[in-house]
Amino acid sequence: MGFRRMNIGILAIQGDYDAHAQALNRLGVAHSFVRRPEDLANIDGIILPGGESSTHLKVMSEEGLFDALKGFAANGGAFFGTCAGAILLAREVHGPAQASLGLLDVTILRNGYGRQLASDVHMGKTKLRKEPLEMVFIRAPIIESVGQGIEVLAEDAGHPVLVREGRVMAATFHPELTEDTTVHEYFLKQIAQ
Amino acid sequence: MDLMNNNLWRVKVGLAEMLKGGVIMDVTNAEQAKIAEDAGACSVMALERVPSDIRKDGGVARMAAPRIIREIMDTVSIPVMAKVRIGHFAEAQVLEALEVDYIDESEVLTPADEEHHVWKHGFKVPFVCGARNLGEALRRIGEGAAMVRTKGEAGSGNIVEAVRHMRAIVGHMKKLTTLGEEELMHEAKELGAPFELVAWVAKNGKLPVPNFSAGGIATPADAALVMQLGAESVFVGSGIFKSSDPAQRARAIVKATTHFTDAKAVLEASEELGEAMPGLDVRQVDEKDLLQTRGW
């Protein structure tokens, strides 16, 4: 499947969902916003954006989206979560503990670097290409441990920051807040395969 | 703008991006902060008294006590904002030392300086400021505000001023996009705003920072109204904890903000709510008692 024929869902409860929409626009890929379970029909993959994971979890549960997303995963749906989205995908969440979809075999610490004053932009190495990747960290979580099936695609300061397990991928930073579409393209390639 | 290549500026605006589509709730203690977080608030604003009490009590309203703010920061995992008086850069220094996530330089508190706002580029912590029109919004961004909100009329439970301010800002931005380059300097002069920011808005049709709404939001439909008028997120001050059912009302406003274009969802959110906060007819309020005229 070529990118041009895809339609990517973006969870749009709250957060920077529009920044993801703009990244997909730059790649010429169609998107639709997901706010209810029925919005999962006819999408080829879903992006869980940055924002506040506790808010996303609360509204997802009330709307029946939590179970619907698990169903989407069970049917082979592809996921890409950034920051709050990575927290929602993790197997286990700390600081404080909260429920999660458990689609990615990692444990993750919310606000792992500290508060907003610790937010920063780094250049980091990635397996996706030779040149370093610009990584915007905003009150970012830290991936504390990864299971055996996890492929680490980028690290920063000794922590995995971009990981993948089959059709589920997560970044603790925000590629959608840069002009660089490398990470989004990689996600779309996984879907196309 | 050079700012777009400045990493500190990018993470300041970046946090505002993360708060889009959400509800930021005023809280006066840790217990209220927990209720707000459990209801789905994307952030809380710590202050000593909610605006309607400030209006009622009179006197001087200042930054909240650091002990209360710290208790709130220790209780919730969402970002914590706190207010400083207009121009009171020392209160802002205290809040930065406390490591709050956002500072609101707010007309709700008694101004400390009637001529100068805080030079916000001088801080590492991001700021949000109120505005009644585009010129005011761009002056605050020029000083370093990484998020703008309408002033509305805080503590009134009356949406009319927030609507006026949002329409003024959005309407003027639309107008700028229709102007020729040769008209922009005159426009900057009329707006009393930095030329570079006026030119940026004329080219992009939006503010270079997120544009939120505050000041009078009391119901789910109020939230849906300002969101449809162009707000990217809402602040609710007295509207939640001065209502008869804070937790339920907070949940309802979160739901209406997520689904702001879906009338059925806003209807669902509006059902079975108790009494909203008492409202004020802003036209009956003495000019000297208006909060929105503080700052410039």
Coordinates of N, CA and C in Angstrom, one line a residue, chain B residues 19-233:
Chain B
L19 N -1.4 21.3 25.8 CA -2.6 21.6 26.6 C -3.8 21.9 25.7
K20 N -3.6 21.9 24.4 CA -4.7 22.3 23.5 C -5.9 21.3 23.6
G21 N -7.1 21.8 23.4 CA -8.2 20.9 23.4 C -8.6 20.5 24.8
G22 N -8.0 21.1 25.8 CA -8.2 20.6 27.2 C -8.8 21.7 28.0
V23 N -9.0 21.4 29.3 CA -9.5 22.4 30.3 C -8.5 22.6 31.4
I24 N -8.2 23.8 31.7 CA -7.3 24.2 32.7 C -8.2 24.8 33.8
M25 N -8.1 24.2 35.0 CA -9.1 24.6 36.1 C -8.4 25.3 37.2
D26 N -9.1 26.4 37.7 CA -8.6 27.1 38.9 C -8.8 26.3 40.1
V27 N -7.8 26.2 41.0 CA -8.0 25.4 42.3 C -7.3 26.2 43.4
T28 N -7.8 26.1 44.6 CA -7.2 26.8 45.7 C -6.6 26.0 46.7
N29 N -6.7 24.6 46.5 CA -6.0 23.7 47.5 C -5.8 22.4 46.8
A30 N -5.0 21.5 47.5 CA -4.7 20.2 46.9 C -5.9 19.3 46.7
E31 N -6.9 19.4 47.6 CA -8.1 18.6 47.4 C -8.9 19.0 46.1
Q32 N -9.0 20.3 45.9 CA -9.6 20.7 44.6 C -8.8 20.2 43.4
A33 N -7.5 20.3 43.6 CA -6.6 19.9 42.4 C -6.8 18.5 42.1
K34 N -7.0 17.6 43.1 CA -7.3 16.2 42.9 C -8.6 16.0 42.2
I35 N -9.6 16.7 42.6 CA -10.9 16.6 42.0 C -10.8 17.0 40.5
A36 N -10.1 18.1 40.2 CA -9.9 18.6 38.8 C -9.2 17.5 38.0
E37 N -8.1 17.0 38.5 CA -7.3 16.0 37.8 C -8.2 14.7 37.5
D38 N -8.9 14.3 38.5 CA -9.7 13.1 38.3 C -10.8 13.3 37.3
A39 N -11.3 14.6 37.2 CA -12.3 14.9 36.2 C -11.8 15.1 34.8
G40 N -10.4 15.0 34.6 CA -9.9 15.1 33.3 C -9.3 16.5 32.9
A41 N -9.0 17.3 33.9 CA -8.3 18.6 33.7 C -7.0 18.3 33.1
C42 N -6.5 19.1 32.1 CA -5.2 18.9 31.5 C -4.1 19.7 32.3
S43 N -4.6 20.6 33.1 CA -3.7 21.4 34.0 C -4.5 22.0 35.1
V44 N -3.9 22.4 36.1 CA -4.6 23.2 37.1 C -3.9 24.6 37.4
M45 N -4.6 25.6 37.7 CA -4.1 26.9 38.1 C -4.3 27.1 39.5
A46 N -3.1 27.3 40.2 CA -3.2 27.4 41.7 C -3.3 28.9 42.0
L47 N -4.3 29.2 42.8 CA -4.5 30.6 43.3 C -5.1 30.6 44.7
E48 N -5.0 31.8 45.3 CA -5.4 31.9 46.7 C -6.9 31.9 46.8
R49 N -7.6 32.6 46.0 CA -9.1 32.7 46.0 C -9.5 32.7 44.5
V50 N -10.6 32.0 44.2 CA -11.1 32.0 42.8 C -11.6 33.5 42.5
P51 N -11.7 33.8 41.3 CA -12.0 35.2 40.9 C -13.2 35.8 41.5
S52 N -14.3 35.0 41.6 CA -15.6 35.5 42.1 C -15.4 35.9 43.6
D53 N -14.6 35.2 44.3 CA -14.3 35.6 45.7 C -13.4 36.8 45.8
I54 N -12.5 36.9 44.9 CA -11.6 38.1 44.9 C -12.5 39.3 44.6
R55 N -13.4 39.2 43.7 CA -14.3 40.3 43.3 C -15.2 40.7 44.6
K56 N -15.6 39.6 45.3 CA -16.5 39.9 46.4 C -15.7 40.5 47.6
D57 N -14.5 39.9 47.9 CA -13.8 40.3 49.1 C -13.1 41.6 49.0
G58 N -12.7 42.0 47.7 CA -12.0 43.2 47.6 C -10.6 43.1 48.2
G59 N -9.9 44.2 48.4 CA -8.6 44.2 49.0 C -7.6 43.9 47.9
V60 N -6.4 43.5 48.3 CA -5.3 43.2 47.4 C -5.2 41.7 47.2
A61 N -5.2 41.3 45.9 CA -5.1 39.9 45.6 C -3.7 39.6 45.1
R62 N -3.0 38.7 45.8 CA -1.6 38.4 45.5 C -1.4 37.0 45.0
M63 N -0.1 36.7 44.6 CA 0.3 35.3 44.3 C -0.1 34.4 45.5
A64 N -0.5 33.2 45.2 CA -0.9 32.2 46.3 C 0.4 31.9 47.1
A65 N 0.1 31.4 48.3 CA 1.2 31.0 49.2 C 2.0 29.8 48.7
P66 N 3.3 29.9 48.6 CA 4.1 28.8 48.1 C 3.7 27.4 48.7
R67 N 3.4 27.4 50.0 CA 3.1 26.1 50.6 C 1.9 25.5 49.9
I68 N 0.9 26.3 49.6 CA -0.3 25.7 49.0 C 0.0 25.2 47.5
I69 N 0.8 26.0 46.8 CA 1.2 25.7 45.5 C 2.0 24.4 45.5
R70 N 2.9 24.3 46.5 CA 3.7 23.1 46.6 C 2.9 21.8 46.9
E71 N 1.9 22.0 47.8 CA 1.0 20.9 48.1 C 0.2 20.4 46.8
I72 N -0.2 21.4 46.0 CA -0.9 21.1 44.8 C 0.1 20.3 43.8
M73 N 1.3 20.8 43.7 CA 2.3 20.2 42.8 C 2.6 18.7 43.3
D74 N 2.6 18.5 44.6 CA 2.9 17.2 45.1 C 1.7 16.3 45.0
T75 N 0.5 16.8 44.7 CA -0.7 16.0 44.7 C -1.1 15.5 43.3
V76 N -0.8 16.4 42.3 CA -1.3 16.0 40.9 C -0.1 15.8 40.0
S77 N -0.3 15.0 39.0 CA 0.8 14.7 38.0 C 0.7 15.6 36.8
I78 N -0.4 16.3 36.6 CA -0.6 17.2 35.5 C 0.2 18.5 35.7
P79 N 0.4 19.3 34.7 CA 1.1 20.6 34.9 C 0.4 21.5 35.8
V80 N 1.2 22.2 36.7 CA 0.6 23.2 37.6 C 1.0 24.6 37.2
M81 N 0.0 25.5 37.0 CA 0.3 26.9 36.8 C 0.0 27.7 38.0
A82 N 0.5 28.9 38.1 CA 0.1 29.8 39.2 C 0.2 31.2 38.7
K83 N -0.6 32.1 39.4 CA -0.7 33.4 38.9 C 0.2 34.4 39.7
V84 N 0.7 35.4 38.9 CA 1.4 36.5 39.6 C 0.7 37.8 39.2
R85 N 0.9 38.8 40.0 CA 0.4 40.1 39.7 C 1.0 40.7 38.4
I86 N 0.3 41.5 37.6 CA 0.9 42.1 36.4 C 2.1 43.0 36.8
G87 N 3.2 42.7 36.2 CA 4.4 43.5 36.4 C 5.2 43.0 37.7
H88 N 4.7 42.0 38.4 CA 5.4 41.6 39.6 C 6.5 40.6 39.3
F89 N 7.6 41.0 38.8 CA 8.6 40.0 38.3 C 9.2 39.2 39.5
A90 N 9.2 39.8 40.7 CA 9.7 39.1 41.9 C 8.8 37.9 42.3
E91 N 7.5 38.1 42.2 CA 6.6 37.0 42.4 C 6.9 35.9 41.4
A92 N 7.2 36.3 40.1 CA 7.5 35.4 39.1 C 8.8 34.6 39.4
Q93 N 9.8 35.3 39.9 CA 11.0 34.7 40.2 C 10.8 33.6 41.3
V94 N 9.9 33.9 42.3 CA 9.6 33.0 43.3 C 8.9 31.7 42.7
L95 N 8.0 31.9 41.8 CA 7.3 30.8 41.2 C 8.3 30.0 40.3
E96 N 9.2 30.6 39.7 CA 10.2 29.9 38.9 C 11.1 29.1 39.8
A97 N 11.5 29.6 41.0 CA 12.3 28.9 41.9 C 11.5 27.7 42.5
L98 N 10.2 27.9 42.6 CA 9.3 26.8 43.0 C 9.1 25.7 42.0
E99 N 9.5 26.0 40.7 CA 9.4 25.2 39.6 C 8.0 24.8 39.1
V100 N 7.1 25.9 39.2 CA 5.8 25.6 38.6 C 6.0 25.5 37.1
D101 N 5.0 24.9 36.4 CA 5.1 24.6 35.0 C 4.8 25.8 34.1
Y102 N 3.9 26.7 34.5 CA 3.5 27.9 33.7 C 3.1 29.0 34.7
I103 N 3.4 30.2 34.3 CA 3.0 31.4 35.1 C 2.0 32.2 34.4
D104 N 0.9 32.5 35.0 CA -0.1 33.4 34.5 C 0.1 34.8 35.0
E105 N 0.5 35.7 34.2 CA 0.6 37.1 34.6 C -0.8 37.7 34.5
S106 N -1.5 37.8 35.6 CA -3.0 37.9 35.5 C -3.6 39.1 36.0
E107 N -4.6 39.6 35.3 CA -5.4 40.8 35.7 C -6.3 40.4 36.8
V108 N -6.5 39.2 37.1 CA -7.4 38.8 38.3 C -6.7 39.2 39.6
L109 N -5.4 39.2 39.7 CA -4.7 39.7 40.9 C -4.6 41.2 40.7
T110 N -4.3 41.9 41.8 CA -4.1 43.3 41.8 C -2.8 43.7 41.2
P111 N -2.8 44.5 40.1 CA -1.6 44.9 39.4 C -0.5 45.4 40.4
A112 N 0.8 45.1 40.1 CA 1.9 45.6 40.9 C 2.5 46.8 40.1
D113 N 2.3 46.8 38.8 CA 2.9 47.9 38.0 C 1.9 48.3 37.0
E114 N 1.5 49.5 36.9 CA 0.5 50.0 36.0 C 1.0 50.4 34.6
E115 N 2.4 50.3 34.5 CA 2.9 50.6 33.1 C 3.6 49.5 32.5
H116 N 4.3 48.6 33.3 CA 5.1 47.6 32.7 C 4.7 46.2 33.1
H117 N 4.6 45.4 32.1 CA 4.4 43.9 32.3 C 5.7 43.3 32.5
V118 N 5.7 42.0 33.0 CA 7.0 41.3 33.2 C 7.7 41.1 31.9
W119 N 9.0 41.2 31.8 CA 9.8 40.8 30.6 C 9.9 39.3 30.7
K120 N 9.0 38.6 29.9 CA 8.9 37.2 30.1 C 10.0 36.4 29.4
H121 N 10.6 37.0 28.4 CA 11.8 36.3 27.7 C 12.9 36.1 28.7
G122 N 12.9 36.8 29.8 CA 14.0 36.7 30.8 C 13.8 35.5 31.7
F123 N 12.7 34.8 31.5 CA 12.5 33.6 32.4 C 12.6 32.3 31.6
K124 N 12.9 31.2 32.3 CA 13.0 29.9 31.7 C 11.6 29.3 31.7
V125 N 10.8 29.6 32.8 CA 9.5 29.1 32.9 C 8.5 29.8 31.9
P126 N 7.6 29.1 31.2 CA 6.8 29.8 30.3 C 5.6 30.7 30.9
F127 N 5.2 31.7 30.2 CA 4.1 32.5 30.7 C 2.9 32.5 29.8
V128 N 1.7 32.6 30.4 CA 0.5 32.9 29.7 C 0.0 34.3 30.1
C129 N -0.6 35.1 29.2 CA -1.1 36.4 29.5 C -2.5 36.6 28.9
G130 N -3.3 37.4 29.5 CA -4.6 37.8 29.0 C -4.6 38.9 28.0
A131 N -5.6 38.9 27.1 CA -5.7 39.9 26.1 C -7.1 40.2 25.7
R132 N -7.4 41.4 25.4 CA -8.8 41.7 24.9 C -8.9 41.9 23.4
N133 N -7.7 42.1 22.8 CA -7.7 42.4 21.4 C -6.3 41.9 20.8
L134 N -6.2 42.0 19.5 CA -5.0 41.5 18.9 C -3.7 42.3 19.3
G135 N -3.9 43.6 19.4 CA -2.7 44.4 19.8 C -2.2 44.0 21.1
E136 N -3.1 43.8 22.1 CA -2.7 43.4 23.4 C -2.0 42.0 23.4
A137 N -2.6 41.1 22.6 CA -2.1 39.8 22.5 C -0.6 39.8 22.0
L138 N -0.4 40.6 20.9 CA 0.9 40.7 20.3 C 1.9 41.4 21.2
R139 N 1.5 42.4 22.0 CA 2.4 43.0 22.9 C 2.9 42.0 23.9
R140 N 2.0 41.2 24.4 CA 2.4 40.2 25.4 C 3.3 39.1 24.8
I141 N 3.0 38.7 23.6 CA 3.9 37.8 22.9 C 5.3 38.4 22.7
G142 N 5.3 39.7 22.4 CA 6.5 40.5 22.2 C 7.4 40.4 23.4
E143 N 6.7 40.4 24.6 CA 7.4 40.4 25.9 C 7.8 39.0 26.3
G144 N 7.3 38.0 25.5 CA 7.7 36.6 25.8 C 6.6 35.7 26.2
A145 N 5.3 36.1 26.2 CA 4.3 35.1 26.6 C 4.2 34.0 25.5
A146 N 4.2 32.8 26.0 CA 4.2 31.6 25.1 C 2.8 31.1 24.9
M147 N 1.8 31.7 25.5 CA 0.4 31.3 25.3 C -0.4 32.6 25.6
V148 N -1.5 32.8 24.9 CA -2.4 33.9 25.1 C -3.8 33.4 25.4
R149 N -4.5 34.1 26.3 CA -5.9 33.7 26.6 C -6.7 35.0 26.6
T150 N -8.0 34.9 26.2 CA -8.8 36.0 26.4 C -8.9 36.4 27.8
K151 N -9.1 37.7 28.1 CA -9.3 38.1 29.5 C -10.7 37.7 29.9
G152 N -11.7 38.0 29.0 CA -13.1 37.9 29.4 C -13.3 38.8 30.7
E153 N -14.3 38.4 31.5 CA -14.4 39.1 32.7 C -14.4 38.0 33.8
A154 N -13.3 37.9 34.5 CA -13.1 36.7 35.4 C -14.1 36.9 36.6
G155 N -14.6 35.7 37.0 CA -15.4 35.7 38.2 C -16.9 36.2 38.0
S156 N -17.2 36.4 36.7 CA -18.5 36.9 36.4 C -19.5 35.8 36.1
G157 N -19.0 34.7 35.7 CA -19.9 33.6 35.2 C -20.7 34.0 33.9
N158 N -20.2 35.0 33.3 CA -20.8 35.6 32.1 C -19.9 35.6 30.9
I159 N -20.3 34.9 29.9 CA -19.4 34.6 28.8 C -19.2 35.8 27.8
V160 N -20.0 36.8 28.0 CA -20.1 37.8 26.9 C -18.7 38.5 26.7
E161 N -17.9 38.7 27.7 CA -16.7 39.4 27.5 C -15.6 38.5 26.8
A162 N -15.6 37.2 27.2 CA -14.7 36.3 26.5 C -15.0 36.2 25.0
V163 N -16.3 36.2 24.7 CA -16.8 36.2 23.3 C -16.3 37.4 22.6
R164 N -16.5 38.5 23.2 CA -16.1 39.8 22.6 C -14.6 39.8 22.3
H165 N -13.8 39.3 23.3 CA -12.3 39.3 23.1 C -11.9 38.3 22.0
M166 N -12.5 37.1 22.0 CA -12.1 36.1 21.1 C -12.5 36.6 19.7
R167 N -13.7 37.2 19.5 CA -14.1 37.7 18.2 C -13.2 38.8 17.7
A168 N -12.8 39.6 18.7 CA -11.9 40.8 18.3 C -10.5 40.2 17.8
I169 N -10.0 39.3 18.5 CA -8.7 38.7 18.1 C -8.7 38.0 16.8
V170 N -9.7 37.1 16.7 CA -9.8 36.3 15.5 C -10.2 37.1 14.3
G171 N -11.1 38.0 14.5 CA -11.6 38.9 13.4 C -10.4 39.8 12.9
H172 N -9.6 40.3 13.8 CA -8.5 41.2 13.4 C -7.5 40.4 12.6
M173 N -7.3 39.1 13.1 CA -6.3 38.3 12.4 C -6.7 38.0 10.9
K174 N -8.0 37.8 10.8 CA -8.6 37.6 9.4 C -8.3 38.8 8.5
K175 N -8.6 39.9 9.1 CA -8.4 41.2 8.4 C -6.9 41.3 8.0
L176 N -6.0 41.0 8.9 CA -4.6 41.2 8.5 C -4.2 40.4 7.3
T177 N -4.8 39.2 7.2 CA -4.4 38.3 6.0 C -4.8 38.9 4.7
T178 N -5.7 39.9 4.7 CA -6.2 40.5 3.5 C -5.4 41.7 3.1
L179 N -4.5 42.2 3.9 CA -3.8 43.4 3.7 C -2.5 43.2 2.8
G180 N -2.1 44.2 2.1 CA -0.9 44.2 1.4 C 0.3 44.6 2.3
E181 N 1.5 44.2 1.8 CA 2.7 44.4 2.7 C 2.8 45.9 3.1
E182 N 2.4 46.8 2.1 CA 2.6 48.2 2.4 C 1.7 48.7 3.5
E183 N 0.7 47.9 3.8 CA -0.3 48.4 4.8 C 0.0 47.9 6.2
L184 N 1.1 47.0 6.3 CA 1.3 46.4 7.6 C 1.9 47.3 8.7
M185 N 2.8 48.2 8.2 CA 3.4 49.1 9.2 C 2.4 50.0 9.9
H186 N 1.5 50.5 9.0 CA 0.4 51.4 9.6 C -0.4 50.5 10.6
E187 N -0.7 49.3 10.2 CA -1.5 48.4 11.1 C -0.7 48.2 12.4
A188 N 0.6 48.0 12.4 CA 1.4 47.8 13.6 C 1.3 49.0 14.5
K189 N 1.3 50.2 13.8 CA 1.2 51.5 14.6 C -0.1 51.5 15.3
E190 N -1.2 51.2 14.5 CA -2.5 51.3 15.1 C -2.7 50.3 16.2
L191 N -2.2 49.1 16.0 CA -2.3 48.0 17.0 C -1.4 48.3 18.2
G192 N -0.4 49.1 18.1 CA 0.6 49.3 19.1 C 1.4 48.0 19.4
A193 N 1.7 47.3 18.3 CA 2.2 45.9 18.4 C 3.5 45.8 17.6
P194 N 4.4 44.9 17.9 CA 5.7 44.8 17.2 C 5.4 44.4 15.7
F195 N 6.1 45.1 14.8 CA 5.9 44.9 13.4 C 6.1 43.5 12.9
E196 N 7.2 42.9 13.4 CA 7.5 41.5 13.0 C 6.3 40.5 13.4
L197 N 5.7 40.8 14.5 CA 4.6 39.9 14.9 C 3.4 40.2 14.0
V198 N 3.1 41.4 13.7 CA 2.0 41.8 12.9 C 2.2 41.1 11.5
A199 N 3.4 41.2 11.0 CA 3.7 40.6 9.7 C 3.6 39.0 9.7
W200 N 4.0 38.5 10.8 CA 3.8 37.0 11.0 C 2.4 36.6 10.9
V201 N 1.5 37.3 11.7 CA 0.1 37.0 11.7 C -0.5 37.2 10.3
A202 N -0.1 38.3 9.7 CA -0.7 38.5 8.3 C -0.4 37.4 7.4
K203 N 0.8 36.8 7.5 CA 1.2 35.7 6.6 C 0.5 34.4 7.0
N204 N 0.4 34.1 8.3 CA -0.1 32.8 8.8 C -1.5 32.8 9.2
G205 N -2.1 33.9 9.5 CA -3.6 33.9 9.8 C -3.9 33.4 11.2
K206 N -2.9 33.3 12.0 CA -3.1 32.8 13.4 C -2.0 33.4 14.3
L207 N -2.1 33.3 15.6 CA -1.1 33.8 16.5 C 0.1 32.8 16.5
P208 N 1.3 33.3 16.7 CA 2.5 32.4 16.8 C 2.5 31.5 18.0
V209 N 1.5 31.7 18.9 CA 1.4 30.8 20.1 C 0.0 30.4 20.2
P210 N -0.3 29.3 21.0 CA -1.7 28.9 21.2 C -2.6 30.0 21.8
N211 N -3.8 30.0 21.4 CA -4.8 31.0 21.7 C -5.9 30.4 22.5
F212 N -5.9 30.6 23.8 CA -6.9 30.0 24.6 C -8.0 31.0 25.1
S213 N -9.0 30.5 25.8 CA -10.1 31.4 26.2 C -10.2 31.3 27.7
A214 N -10.5 32.4 28.4 CA -10.8 32.4 29.8 C -11.7 33.6 30.1
G215 N -12.3 33.6 31.3 CA -13.0 34.7 31.8 C -14.5 34.6 31.6
G216 N -15.2 33.8 32.4 CA -16.7 33.7 32.4 C -17.2 32.4 31.9
I217 N -16.4 31.4 31.7 CA -16.9 30.1 31.2 C -17.5 29.3 32.4
A218 N -18.8 29.0 32.3 CA -19.5 28.4 33.5 C -20.2 27.1 33.1
T219 N -20.4 26.9 31.8 CA -21.2 25.7 31.4 C -20.5 24.9 30.2
P220 N -20.9 23.7 30.0 CA -20.4 23.0 28.8 C -20.6 23.7 27.5
A221 N -21.8 24.3 27.4 CA -22.1 25.1 26.1 C -21.2 26.3 26.0
D222 N -20.9 26.9 27.2 CA -19.9 28.1 27.1 C -18.6 27.6 26.5
A223 N -18.1 26.5 27.0 CA -16.8 26.0 26.5 C -16.9 25.7 25.0
A224 N -18.0 25.0 24.6 CA -18.2 24.7 23.1 C -18.3 26.0 22.3
L225 N -18.9 27.0 22.9 CA -19.0 28.3 22.2 C -17.7 28.9 21.9
V226 N -16.8 29.1 22.9 CA -15.5 29.7 22.7 C -14.6 28.9 21.8
M227 N -14.7 27.5 21.9 CA -13.9 26.7 21.1 C -14.3 26.8 19.6
Q228 N -15.6 26.9 19.4 CA -16.1 27.1 18.0 C -15.7 28.5 17.4
L229 N -15.5 29.4 18.3 CA -15.1 30.8 17.9 C -13.6 30.9 17.6
G230 N -12.9 29.8 18.0 CA -11.5 29.8 17.6 C -10.5 29.6 18.8
A231 N -11.1 29.4 20.0 CA -10.2 29.1 21.2 C -9.6 27.7 21.0
E232 N -8.4 27.5 21.4 CA -7.8 26.2 21.3 C -7.8 25.4 22.6
S233 N -8.3 26.0 23.6 CA -8.4 25.4 24.9 C -9.1 26.3 25.8

